[in-house]
Amino acid sequence: MKKPANWNTLIDSFGDCNCPYAYIVGYYLSRFDKDAYQKLELGNNKGETHQKIGSILEISSNTLKNFRDAFDPYHENSRKGWWQRDLWRVEKEIYNGFKAYSENELYELVCKILSNPKQDFKDFFDSDQLTTEIDNITLFPDEVNDTQILTEGSVRQVTVNAYERNNQGRKLCIEYYGTNCYVCGVNFEKIYGEIGQEFIHVHHLIPLFEINQEYEIDPIQDLRPVCPNCHAMIHRKNPPYTIEEIKNMLQ
């Protein structure tokens, strides 16, 4: 697969964001819209697809949707003109770098990204050995072992190593801290009523991919409830901002 013509400036721009792969996937979804969602076959609708891709790339589904929205004014799709702002630097480099790519070329690249999300970006172009099989990725197990000795980060075999998140840990975190955002204090039930009941993200103070092994989680010490907006801001850089740093920004 050929490298983008703006390779050097594209790679340099990746330092501006925490998850450049999500911008590339967002560009693909925006440019090819319904055809892209249907070809990826990762969900029954756009929301499910965003959720599954977000889990693979360790970002929220709303963050991925926002990345896709940024490119919409530049493409002929059903949401053209919805997002009204100039492209950020990394978005401009992705747009300029991949606008010459065909649908099949971008599809192949996106499949490699989703199947190998921890690989260095250059490997997607320098190697033909990376898998492009994403059909068997499952991210939301139907059953959770209800135990008070909790572990997270256990590696399960899909196409690449993915890190398990323990739903019981989330439950105990929320039981202790409640559903108010630990950063800004927002409560979705108070704003949206019944549909916002118990809606909140749970943030790992130490990202699972940094631990890179199974470990015993302490839901009180290791987790905090945060709203999607604050969660996205925490992960605007790598390593992530601390909760205290984001709180100070709000103040």
mmCIF file of C-alpha atoms in Angstrom:
data_model
loop_
_atom_site.group_PDB
_atom_site.id
_atom_site.type_symbol
_atom_site.label_atom_id
_atom_site.label_comp_id
_atom_site.label_asym_id
_atom_site.label_seq_id
_atom_site.Cartn_x
_atom_site.Cartn_y
_atom_site.Cartn_z
ATOM 1 C CA MET A 1 0.000 0.000 0.000
ATOM 2 C CA LYS A 2 1.347 3.435 -0.943
ATOM 3 C CA LYS A 3 2.133 6.022 1.711
ATOM 4 C CA PRO A 4 0.316 9.372 1.587
ATOM 5 C CA ALA A 5 2.120 12.064 -0.393
ATOM 6 C CA ASN A 6 2.330 14.272 2.711
ATOM 7 C CA TRP A 7 3.856 11.492 4.821
ATOM 8 C CA ASN A 8 6.301 13.570 6.882
ATOM 9 C CA THR A 9 3.881 16.357 7.803
ATOM 10 C CA LEU A 10 1.121 13.820 8.432
ATOM 11 C CA ILE A 11 3.257 11.902 10.926
ATOM 12 C CA ASP A 12 4.371 15.153 12.560
ATOM 13 C CA SER A 13 0.744 16.216 13.043
ATOM 14 C CA PHE A 14 -0.015 13.025 14.984
ATOM 15 C CA GLY A 15 1.749 14.578 17.956
ATOM 16 C CA ASP A 16 -1.158 17.017 18.276
ATOM 17 C CA CYS A 17 -3.725 14.381 19.247
ATOM 18 C CA ASN A 18 -4.173 11.310 21.408
ATOM 19 C CA CYS A 19 -5.747 8.977 18.836
ATOM 20 C CA PRO A 20 -4.805 9.781 15.223
ATOM 21 C CA TYR A 21 -6.165 6.429 14.034
ATOM 22 C CA ALA A 22 -9.647 7.547 15.071
ATOM 23 C CA TYR A 23 -9.356 10.598 12.817
ATOM 24 C CA ILE A 24 -8.426 8.359 9.868
ATOM 25 C CA VAL A 25 -11.400 6.076 10.529
ATOM 26 C CA GLY A 26 -13.627 9.143 10.949
ATOM 27 C CA TYR A 27 -12.410 10.475 7.594
ATOM 28 C CA TYR A 28 -13.267 7.165 5.909
ATOM 29 C CA LEU A 29 -16.755 7.053 7.457
ATOM 30 C CA SER A 30 -17.448 10.646 6.435
ATOM 31 C CA ARG A 31 -16.155 10.379 2.899
ATOM 32 C CA PHE A 32 -17.955 7.153 1.989
ATOM 33 C CA ASP A 33 -20.827 7.445 4.469
ATOM 34 C CA LYS A 34 -23.416 4.647 4.156
ATOM 35 C CA ASP A 35 -21.206 2.502 1.921
ATOM 36 C CA ALA A 36 -18.441 2.569 4.537
ATOM 37 C CA TYR A 37 -20.725 1.495 7.390
ATOM 38 C CA GLN A 38 -22.219 -1.298 5.319
ATOM 39 C CA LYS A 39 -18.833 -2.558 4.145
ATOM 40 C CA LEU A 40 -17.318 -2.626 7.641
ATOM 41 C CA GLU A 41 -20.315 -4.617 8.979
ATOM 42 C CA LEU A 42 -19.511 -3.738 12.586
ATOM 43 C CA GLY A 43 -23.062 -2.946 13.681
ATOM 44 C CA ASN A 44 -26.698 -2.753 12.673
ATOM 45 C CA ASN A 45 -26.561 1.041 12.536
ATOM 46 C CA LYS A 46 -24.128 3.948 12.762
ATOM 47 C CA GLY A 47 -24.404 4.161 16.545
ATOM 48 C CA GLU A 48 -23.430 0.526 17.046
ATOM 49 C CA THR A 49 -20.562 0.915 14.578
ATOM 50 C CA HIS A 50 -19.254 3.987 16.434
ATOM 51 C CA GLN A 51 -19.502 2.130 19.728
ATOM 52 C CA LYS A 52 -17.603 -0.896 18.487
ATOM 53 C CA ILE A 53 -14.857 1.123 16.795
ATOM 54 C CA GLY A 54 -14.595 3.328 19.876
ATOM 55 C CA SER A 55 -14.020 0.266 22.041
ATOM 56 C CA ILE A 56 -11.293 -0.986 19.711
ATOM 57 C CA LEU A 57 -9.524 2.380 19.722
ATOM 58 C CA GLU A 58 -10.234 3.041 23.425
ATOM 59 C CA ILE A 59 -12.249 6.222 22.892
ATOM 60 C CA SER A 60 -15.928 6.979 23.389
ATOM 61 C CA SER A 61 -18.379 6.490 20.533
ATOM 62 C CA ASN A 62 -19.257 10.195 20.746
ATOM 63 C CA THR A 63 -15.602 11.138 20.274
ATOM 64 C CA LEU A 64 -15.405 9.025 17.122
ATOM 65 C CA LYS A 65 -18.636 10.583 15.879
ATOM 66 C CA ASN A 66 -17.196 14.063 16.451
ATOM 67 C CA PHE A 67 -14.084 13.132 14.482
ATOM 68 C CA ARG A 68 -16.282 11.970 11.611
ATOM 69 C CA ASP A 69 -18.437 15.120 11.831
ATOM 70 C CA ALA A 70 -15.395 17.346 11.352
ATOM 71 C CA PHE A 71 -14.921 16.006 7.804
ATOM 72 C CA ASP A 72 -18.596 16.066 6.791
ATOM 73 C CA PRO A 73 -18.633 19.583 5.273
ATOM 74 C CA TYR A 74 -15.960 18.427 2.825
ATOM 75 C CA HIS A 75 -17.846 15.416 1.478
ATOM 76 C CA GLU A 76 -21.093 14.755 -0.362
ATOM 77 C CA ASN A 77 -23.028 12.916 2.313
ATOM 78 C CA SER A 78 -26.271 13.226 4.233
ATOM 79 C CA ARG A 79 -24.677 15.314 6.984
ATOM 80 C CA LYS A 80 -22.788 17.822 4.829
ATOM 81 C CA GLY A 81 -22.625 21.195 6.505
ATOM 82 C CA TRP A 82 -23.601 19.899 9.936
ATOM 83 C CA TRP A 83 -20.212 20.706 11.517
ATOM 84 C CA GLN A 84 -19.175 24.333 11.268
ATOM 85 C CA ARG A 85 -15.498 24.870 12.056
ATOM 86 C CA ASP A 86 -12.160 24.808 10.254
ATOM 87 C CA LEU A 87 -10.217 21.564 10.183
ATOM 88 C CA TRP A 88 -7.544 21.193 12.823
ATOM 89 C CA ARG A 89 -3.980 20.509 11.732
ATOM 90 C CA VAL A 90 -4.131 16.701 11.987
ATOM 91 C CA GLU A 91 -7.504 16.707 10.209
ATOM 92 C CA LYS A 92 -6.105 18.812 7.356
ATOM 93 C CA GLU A 93 -3.149 16.451 6.949
ATOM 94 C CA ILE A 94 -5.437 13.403 6.910
ATOM 95 C CA TYR A 95 -7.801 15.057 4.444
ATOM 96 C CA ASN A 96 -4.961 16.104 2.116
ATOM 97 C CA GLY A 97 -3.096 12.829 2.501
ATOM 98 C CA PHE A 98 -5.948 10.446 1.772
ATOM 99 C CA LYS A 99 -8.170 12.337 -0.652
ATOM 100 C CA ALA A 100 -6.372 10.626 -3.554
ATOM 101 C CA TYR A 101 -7.048 7.168 -2.108
ATOM 102 C CA SER A 102 -9.750 4.976 -3.591
ATOM 103 C CA GLU A 103 -12.527 3.512 -1.464
ATOM 104 C CA ASN A 104 -10.860 0.091 -1.535
ATOM 105 C CA GLU A 105 -7.490 1.511 -0.474
ATOM 106 C CA LEU A 106 -9.012 3.352 2.463
ATOM 107 C CA TYR A 107 -11.122 0.357 3.429
ATOM 108 C CA GLU A 108 -8.009 -1.828 3.533
ATOM 109 C CA LEU A 109 -6.176 0.746 5.658
ATOM 110 C CA VAL A 110 -9.093 1.099 8.085
ATOM 111 C CA CYS A 111 -9.368 -2.681 8.436
ATOM 112 C CA LYS A 112 -5.665 -2.872 9.254
ATOM 113 C CA ILE A 113 -6.025 -0.110 11.839
ATOM 114 C CA LEU A 114 -8.990 -1.773 13.555
ATOM 115 C CA SER A 115 -7.327 -5.183 13.496
ATOM 116 C CA ASN A 116 -3.917 -3.905 14.638
ATOM 117 C CA PRO A 117 -4.618 -0.774 16.731
ATOM 118 C CA LYS A 118 -1.306 -0.953 18.627
ATOM 119 C CA GLN A 119 0.900 -1.152 15.533
ATOM 120 C CA ASP A 120 3.150 1.712 14.476
ATOM 121 C CA PHE A 121 1.498 3.620 11.636
ATOM 122 C CA LYS A 122 4.352 2.986 9.175
ATOM 123 C CA ASP A 123 3.748 -0.761 9.449
ATOM 124 C CA PHE A 124 0.404 -0.420 7.720
ATOM 125 C CA PHE A 125 2.242 0.556 4.545
ATOM 126 C CA ASP A 126 5.558 -1.306 4.860
ATOM 127 C CA SER A 127 4.148 -4.733 5.659
ATOM 128 C CA ASP A 128 1.658 -7.009 3.948
ATOM 129 C CA GLN A 129 1.641 -9.354 6.941
ATOM 130 C CA LEU A 130 -0.770 -7.363 9.099
ATOM 131 C CA THR A 131 -4.213 -8.886 9.341
ATOM 132 C CA THR A 132 -7.269 -7.185 7.892
ATOM 133 C CA GLU A 133 -9.772 -9.579 9.471
ATOM 134 C CA ILE A 134 -12.203 -7.639 11.675
ATOM 135 C CA ASP A 135 -15.273 -9.863 11.349
ATOM 136 C CA ASN A 136 -14.773 -11.813 14.578
ATOM 137 C CA ILE A 137 -14.130 -8.940 16.970
ATOM 138 C CA THR A 138 -16.604 -9.033 19.879
ATOM 139 C CA LEU A 139 -16.392 -6.363 22.529
ATOM 140 C CA PHE A 140 -19.361 -6.705 24.858
ATOM 141 C CA PRO A 141 -19.581 -10.109 26.590
ATOM 142 C CA ASP A 142 -23.096 -11.215 27.510
ATOM 143 C CA GLU A 143 -22.153 -12.397 30.992
ATOM 144 C CA VAL A 144 -19.959 -10.925 33.709
ATOM 145 C CA ASN A 145 -18.592 -13.030 36.542
ATOM 146 C CA ASP A 146 -20.083 -11.478 39.685
ATOM 147 C CA THR A 147 -17.079 -11.561 42.015
ATOM 148 C CA GLN A 148 -15.583 -9.082 44.414
ATOM 149 C CA ILE A 149 -12.023 -10.036 43.387
ATOM 150 C CA LEU A 150 -11.875 -8.185 40.119
ATOM 151 C CA THR A 151 -9.294 -8.242 37.376
ATOM 152 C CA GLU A 152 -8.948 -6.118 34.272
ATOM 153 C CA GLY A 153 -6.692 -6.124 31.293
ATOM 154 C CA SER A 154 -6.818 -9.873 30.623
ATOM 155 C CA VAL A 155 -5.899 -10.514 27.012
ATOM 156 C CA ARG A 156 -8.413 -12.336 24.826
ATOM 157 C CA GLN A 157 -7.618 -13.529 21.329
ATOM 158 C CA VAL A 158 -9.407 -11.715 18.551
ATOM 159 C CA THR A 159 -7.227 -10.647 15.688
ATOM 160 C CA VAL A 160 -5.033 -8.576 17.959
ATOM 161 C CA ASN A 161 -4.649 -8.261 21.703
ATOM 162 C CA ALA A 162 -7.577 -6.353 23.225
ATOM 163 C CA TYR A 163 -7.912 -5.498 26.898
ATOM 164 C CA GLU A 164 -10.978 -6.701 28.796
ATOM 165 C CA ARG A 165 -12.910 -4.182 30.892
ATOM 166 C CA ASN A 166 -14.665 -5.567 33.956
ATOM 167 C CA ASN A 167 -18.300 -4.409 34.179
ATOM 168 C CA GLN A 168 -18.458 -5.293 37.875
ATOM 169 C CA GLY A 169 -15.706 -2.768 38.503
ATOM 170 C CA ARG A 170 -17.802 -0.107 36.788
ATOM 171 C CA LYS A 171 -20.805 -1.030 38.926
ATOM 172 C CA LEU A 172 -18.874 -0.764 42.201
ATOM 173 C CA CYS A 173 -17.267 2.517 41.138
ATOM 174 C CA ILE A 174 -20.693 4.050 40.479
ATOM 175 C CA GLU A 175 -22.116 2.639 43.728
ATOM 176 C CA TYR A 176 -19.336 4.430 45.618
ATOM 177 C CA TYR A 177 -18.999 7.719 43.726
ATOM 178 C CA GLY A 178 -22.480 8.051 42.215
ATOM 179 C CA THR A 179 -23.286 9.145 38.673
ATOM 180 C CA ASN A 180 -22.217 12.782 38.901
ATOM 181 C CA CYS A 181 -19.192 13.573 36.752
ATOM 182 C CA TYR A 182 -16.131 13.605 39.025
ATOM 183 C CA VAL A 183 -14.750 16.548 37.028
ATOM 184 C CA CYS A 184 -17.607 18.940 36.214
ATOM 185 C CA GLY A 185 -20.401 17.524 38.371
ATOM 186 C CA VAL A 186 -22.951 17.066 35.580
ATOM 187 C CA ASN A 187 -25.749 14.560 36.239
ATOM 188 C CA PHE A 188 -27.536 13.283 33.136
ATOM 189 C CA GLU A 189 -30.690 12.168 34.936
ATOM 190 C CA LYS A 190 -31.223 15.703 36.261
ATOM 191 C CA ILE A 191 -30.822 17.107 32.746
ATOM 192 C CA TYR A 192 -32.521 14.476 30.556
ATOM 193 C CA GLY A 193 -34.803 12.700 32.988
ATOM 194 C CA GLU A 194 -35.346 8.951 32.813
ATOM 195 C CA ILE A 195 -33.169 8.326 29.726
ATOM 196 C CA GLY A 196 -30.191 9.827 31.565
ATOM 197 C CA GLN A 197 -30.559 7.573 34.585
ATOM 198 C CA GLU A 198 -27.242 5.905 35.531
ATOM 199 C CA PHE A 199 -25.587 7.193 32.355
ATOM 200 C CA ILE A 200 -21.919 8.021 32.964
ATOM 201 C CA HIS A 201 -18.521 6.945 31.666
ATOM 202 C CA VAL A 202 -15.976 5.325 33.976
ATOM 203 C CA HIS A 203 -12.380 6.492 33.591
ATOM 204 C CA HIS A 204 -9.340 4.339 34.377
ATOM 205 C CA LEU A 205 -6.776 6.514 36.148
ATOM 206 C CA ILE A 206 -4.084 4.266 34.642
ATOM 207 C CA PRO A 207 -4.944 3.257 31.027
ATOM 208 C CA LEU A 208 -5.130 -0.511 30.552
ATOM 209 C CA PHE A 209 -2.802 -0.452 27.555
ATOM 210 C CA GLU A 210 -0.062 1.063 29.754
ATOM 211 C CA ILE A 211 -0.353 -1.782 32.276
ATOM 212 C CA ASN A 212 -0.312 -4.373 29.448
ATOM 213 C CA GLN A 213 -1.202 -7.286 31.717
ATOM 214 C CA GLU A 214 -3.975 -8.686 33.892
ATOM 215 C CA TYR A 215 -4.172 -6.954 37.254
ATOM 216 C CA GLU A 216 -6.472 -6.790 40.267
ATOM 217 C CA ILE A 217 -8.542 -3.655 40.061
ATOM 218 C CA ASP A 218 -9.678 -1.531 42.977
ATOM 219 C CA PRO A 219 -12.887 0.201 41.777
ATOM 220 C CA ILE A 220 -12.494 2.928 44.402
ATOM 221 C CA GLN A 221 -8.819 3.693 43.886
ATOM 222 C CA ASP A 222 -8.490 3.009 40.145
ATOM 223 C CA LEU A 223 -11.763 4.276 38.622
ATOM 224 C CA ARG A 224 -13.722 7.535 38.531
ATOM 225 C CA PRO A 225 -17.112 8.400 36.944
ATOM 226 C CA VAL A 226 -16.750 11.120 34.303
ATOM 227 C CA CYS A 227 -19.082 12.536 31.650
ATOM 228 C CA PRO A 228 -18.276 11.908 27.955
ATOM 229 C CA ASN A 229 -17.100 15.501 27.435
ATOM 230 C CA CYS A 230 -14.646 15.468 30.323
ATOM 231 C CA HIS A 231 -13.568 11.935 29.385
ATOM 232 C CA ALA A 232 -12.756 13.089 25.864
ATOM 233 C CA MET A 233 -10.775 16.059 27.209
ATOM 234 C CA ILE A 234 -8.808 13.811 29.571
ATOM 235 C CA HIS A 235 -7.698 11.786 26.547
ATOM 236 C CA ARG A 236 -6.778 14.754 24.368
ATOM 237 C CA LYS A 237 -3.126 13.857 24.873
ATOM 238 C CA ASN A 238 -1.015 10.802 25.609
ATOM 239 C CA PRO A 239 -0.412 10.181 28.455
ATOM 240 C CA PRO A 240 -3.868 11.473 29.410
ATOM 241 C CA TYR A 241 -4.458 14.570 31.491
ATOM 242 C CA THR A 242 -5.164 13.911 35.143
ATOM 243 C CA ILE A 243 -8.606 14.613 36.547
ATOM 244 C CA GLU A 244 -7.102 17.401 38.639
ATOM 245 C CA GLU A 245 -5.635 19.050 35.536
ATOM 246 C CA ILE A 246 -9.014 19.053 33.787
ATOM 247 C CA LYS A 247 -10.702 20.408 36.916
ATOM 248 C CA ASN A 248 -8.180 23.263 37.014
ATOM 249 C CA MET A 249 -8.941 24.071 33.365
ATOM 250 C CA LEU A 250 -12.639 24.417 34.198
ATOM 251 C CA GLN A 251 -11.867 26.698 37.110
#
